[in-house]
């Protein structure tokens, strides 16, 4: 008994490096057929993105003008004053219990609500 190779061997199934099942082996390159249209579309997308970026930057610049930025908006001498103010802290070493023990406020008093008469 001699075995003959089956007609559907591996070499028969692959033609020019592509399966026969694959209907168009050049499908991924079909965009090149209309290369000018493809290039125009990509260029329009890039221009649109650049336009959007410029719009966002203008919007951010306008927003920055509305904000008060001390280093930019105060005179030069005020910048040093601003730094000194930032260095200050509330309290001079007294603990909160020490302040409470010296307080003359009534802890049982009603809570103050603006506009309400008692």
PDB file of C-alpha atoms in Angstrom:
ATOM      1  CA  UNK A   1       0.000   0.000   0.000  1.00  0.00           C
ATOM      2  CA  UNK A   2       1.380   3.322  -0.996  1.00  0.00           C
ATOM      3  CA  UNK A   3      -0.123   6.424   0.523  1.00  0.00           C
ATOM      4  CA  UNK A   4      -0.796   9.229  -1.883  1.00  0.00           C
ATOM      5  CA  UNK A   5      -0.843  12.794  -0.568  1.00  0.00           C
ATOM      6  CA  UNK A   6      -4.317  14.184  -0.070  1.00  0.00           C
ATOM      7  CA  UNK A   7      -5.342  16.834  -2.601  1.00  0.00           C
ATOM      8  CA  UNK A   8      -5.849  19.380   0.197  1.00  0.00           C
ATOM      9  CA  UNK A   9      -2.285  19.391   1.471  1.00  0.00           C
ATOM     10  CA  UNK A  10      -0.713  22.397   3.183  1.00  0.00           C
ATOM     11  CA  UNK A  11       0.984  23.597  -0.013  1.00  0.00           C
ATOM     12  CA  UNK A  12      -2.294  23.515  -1.969  1.00  0.00           C
ATOM     13  CA  UNK A  13      -4.141  25.587   0.619  1.00  0.00           C
ATOM     14  CA  UNK A  14      -1.657  28.462   0.588  1.00  0.00           C
ATOM     15  CA  UNK A  15      -1.185  30.299  -2.680  1.00  0.00           C
ATOM     16  CA  UNK A  16       1.412  33.077  -2.871  1.00  0.00           C
ATOM     17  CA  UNK A  17       1.575  33.216   0.929  1.00  0.00           C
ATOM     18  CA  UNK A  18      -2.192  33.824   1.361  1.00  0.00           C
ATOM     19  CA  UNK A  19      -5.015  31.472   2.263  1.00  0.00           C
ATOM     20  CA  UNK A  20      -7.561  30.802  -0.444  1.00  0.00           C
ATOM     21  CA  UNK A  21     -10.275  31.749   2.058  1.00  0.00           C
ATOM     22  CA  UNK A  22      -8.910  35.308   2.150  1.00  0.00           C
ATOM     23  CA  UNK A  23     -10.970  37.090  -0.519  1.00  0.00           C
ATOM     24  CA  UNK A  24      -8.609  40.035  -1.148  1.00  0.00           C
ATOM     25  CA  UNK A  25      -5.026  39.670   0.063  1.00  0.00           C
ATOM     26  CA  UNK A  26      -4.422  43.377  -0.572  1.00  0.00           C
ATOM     27  CA  UNK A  27      -7.407  44.660   1.423  1.00  0.00           C
ATOM     28  CA  UNK A  28      -5.245  46.427   3.989  1.00  0.00           C
ATOM     29  CA  UNK A  29      -3.549  48.395   1.174  1.00  0.00           C
ATOM     30  CA  UNK A  30      -6.735  49.502  -0.603  1.00  0.00           C
ATOM     31  CA  UNK A  31      -6.544  52.973   0.975  1.00  0.00           C
ATOM     32  CA  UNK A  32      -3.622  53.616  -1.375  1.00  0.00           C
ATOM     33  CA  UNK A  33      -6.014  53.476  -4.304  1.00  0.00           C
ATOM     34  CA  UNK A  34      -7.397  56.850  -3.222  1.00  0.00           C
ATOM     35  CA  UNK A  35      -4.225  58.155  -1.634  1.00  0.00           C
ATOM     36  CA  UNK A  36      -5.009  61.825  -2.394  1.00  0.00           C
ATOM     37  CA  UNK A  37      -8.394  61.560  -0.655  1.00  0.00           C
ATOM     38  CA  UNK A  38      -6.793  59.761   2.276  1.00  0.00           C
ATOM     39  CA  UNK A  39      -4.081  62.426   2.589  1.00  0.00           C
ATOM     40  CA  UNK A  40      -6.670  65.224   2.379  1.00  0.00           C
ATOM     41  CA  UNK A  41      -8.797  63.576   5.078  1.00  0.00           C
ATOM     42  CA  UNK A  42      -5.802  63.140   7.416  1.00  0.00           C
ATOM     43  CA  UNK A  43      -4.715  66.733   6.789  1.00  0.00           C
ATOM     44  CA  UNK A  44      -8.236  68.023   7.566  1.00  0.00           C
ATOM     45  CA  UNK A  45      -8.265  66.036  10.812  1.00  0.00           C
ATOM     46  CA  UNK A  46      -4.884  67.495  11.782  1.00  0.00           C
ATOM     47  CA  UNK A  47      -6.043  71.043  10.980  1.00  0.00           C
ATOM     48  CA  UNK A  48      -9.226  70.503  12.978  1.00  0.00           C
ATOM     49  CA  UNK A  49      -7.208  69.235  15.956  1.00  0.00           C
ATOM     50  CA  UNK A  50      -4.853  72.214  15.701  1.00  0.00           C
ATOM     51  CA  UNK A  51      -7.855  74.579  15.574  1.00  0.00           C
ATOM     52  CA  UNK A  52      -9.380  72.937  18.667  1.00  0.00           C
ATOM     53  CA  UNK A  53      -6.058  73.205  20.505  1.00  0.00           C
ATOM     54  CA  UNK A  54      -5.846  76.941  19.680  1.00  0.00           C
ATOM     55  CA  UNK A  55      -9.436  77.465  20.861  1.00  0.00           C
ATOM     56  CA  UNK A  56      -8.745  75.695  24.157  1.00  0.00           C
ATOM     57  CA  UNK A  57      -5.561  77.733  24.653  1.00  0.00           C
ATOM     58  CA  UNK A  58      -7.436  81.001  24.003  1.00  0.00           C
ATOM     59  CA  UNK A  59     -10.143  79.925  26.452  1.00  0.00           C
ATOM     60  CA  UNK A  60      -7.532  79.131  29.116  1.00  0.00           C
ATOM     61  CA  UNK A  61      -5.766  82.463  28.499  1.00  0.00           C
ATOM     62  CA  UNK A  62      -9.058  84.350  28.911  1.00  0.00           C
ATOM     63  CA  UNK A  63      -9.762  82.413  32.097  1.00  0.00           C
ATOM     64  CA  UNK A  64      -6.296  83.277  33.444  1.00  0.00           C
ATOM     65  CA  UNK A  65      -7.009  86.981  32.897  1.00  0.00           C
ATOM     66  CA  UNK A  66     -10.108  86.693  35.082  1.00  0.00           C
ATOM     67  CA  UNK A  67      -8.221  85.118  37.998  1.00  0.00           C
ATOM     68  CA  UNK A  68      -6.411  87.244  40.553  1.00  0.00           C
ATOM     69  CA  UNK A  69      -2.785  86.129  40.640  1.00  0.00           C
ATOM     70  CA  UNK A  70      -0.854  88.114  43.303  1.00  0.00           C
ATOM     71  CA  UNK A  71       2.572  87.661  41.733  1.00  0.00           C
ATOM     72  CA  UNK A  72       1.238  89.057  38.467  1.00  0.00           C
ATOM     73  CA  UNK A  73      -1.445  91.517  39.562  1.00  0.00           C
ATOM     74  CA  UNK A  74       0.112  93.188  42.635  1.00  0.00           C
ATOM     75  CA  UNK A  75       2.848  95.838  42.447  1.00  0.00           C
ATOM     76  CA  UNK A  76       6.403  94.607  43.119  1.00  0.00           C
ATOM     77  CA  UNK A  77       6.544  95.780  46.765  1.00  0.00           C
ATOM     78  CA  UNK A  78       3.278  93.971  47.452  1.00  0.00           C
ATOM     79  CA  UNK A  79       4.874  90.651  46.513  1.00  0.00           C
ATOM     80  CA  UNK A  80       7.186  90.833  49.527  1.00  0.00           C
ATOM     81  CA  UNK A  81       4.268  91.753  51.753  1.00  0.00           C
ATOM     82  CA  UNK A  82       2.339  88.798  50.348  1.00  0.00           C
ATOM     83  CA  UNK A  83       5.241  86.467  51.222  1.00  0.00           C
ATOM     84  CA  UNK A  84       5.363  87.870  54.757  1.00  0.00           C
ATOM     85  CA  UNK A  85       1.619  87.367  55.146  1.00  0.00           C
ATOM     86  CA  UNK A  86       1.954  83.796  53.941  1.00  0.00           C
ATOM     87  CA  UNK A  87       4.596  83.207  56.618  1.00  0.00           C
ATOM     88  CA  UNK A  88       2.297  84.301  59.441  1.00  0.00           C
ATOM     89  CA  UNK A  89       0.369  81.749  61.417  1.00  0.00           C
ATOM     90  CA  UNK A  90      -2.646  82.091  63.654  1.00  0.00           C
ATOM     91  CA  UNK A  91      -1.970  81.585  67.365  1.00  0.00           C
ATOM     92  CA  UNK A  92       1.012  82.473  69.467  1.00  0.00           C
ATOM     93  CA  UNK A  93       1.816  79.215  71.179  1.00  0.00           C
ATOM     94  CA  UNK A  94      -1.278  78.942  73.401  1.00  0.00           C
ATOM     95  CA  UNK A  95      -2.929  75.553  73.372  1.00  0.00           C
ATOM     96  CA  UNK A  96      -6.654  75.314  72.703  1.00  0.00           C
ATOM     97  CA  UNK A  97      -7.346  74.139  76.295  1.00  0.00           C
ATOM     98  CA  UNK A  98      -5.522  77.190  77.658  1.00  0.00           C
ATOM     99  CA  UNK A  99      -7.695  79.497  75.551  1.00  0.00           C
ATOM    100  CA  UNK A 100     -10.883  77.684  76.590  1.00  0.00           C
ATOM    101  CA  UNK A 101     -10.048  77.873  80.303  1.00  0.00           C
ATOM    102  CA  UNK A 102      -9.632  81.675  80.097  1.00  0.00           C
ATOM    103  CA  UNK A 103     -12.757  82.178  77.968  1.00  0.00           C
ATOM    104  CA  UNK A 104     -15.687  84.109  79.425  1.00  0.00           C
ATOM    105  CA  UNK A 105     -18.150  82.799  76.808  1.00  0.00           C
ATOM    106  CA  UNK A 106     -21.213  80.863  77.992  1.00  0.00           C
ATOM    107  CA  UNK A 107     -20.994  77.303  76.598  1.00  0.00           C
ATOM    108  CA  UNK A 108     -24.742  76.836  77.263  1.00  0.00           C
ATOM    109  CA  UNK A 109     -25.789  79.878  75.198  1.00  0.00           C
ATOM    110  CA  UNK A 110     -28.043  79.439  72.172  1.00  0.00           C
ATOM    111  CA  UNK A 111     -26.325  79.273  68.813  1.00  0.00           C
ATOM    112  CA  UNK A 112     -26.314  82.600  67.000  1.00  0.00           C
ATOM    113  CA  UNK A 113     -28.308  82.539  63.770  1.00  0.00           C
ATOM    114  CA  UNK A 114     -28.279  85.739  61.704  1.00  0.00           C
ATOM    115  CA  UNK A 115     -31.714  87.261  61.158  1.00  0.00           C
ATOM    116  CA  UNK A 116     -33.388  85.299  63.979  1.00  0.00           C
ATOM    117  CA  UNK A 117     -34.645  87.309  66.951  1.00  0.00           C
ATOM    118  CA  UNK A 118     -34.807  85.601  70.364  1.00  0.00           C
TER     119      UNK A 118
END
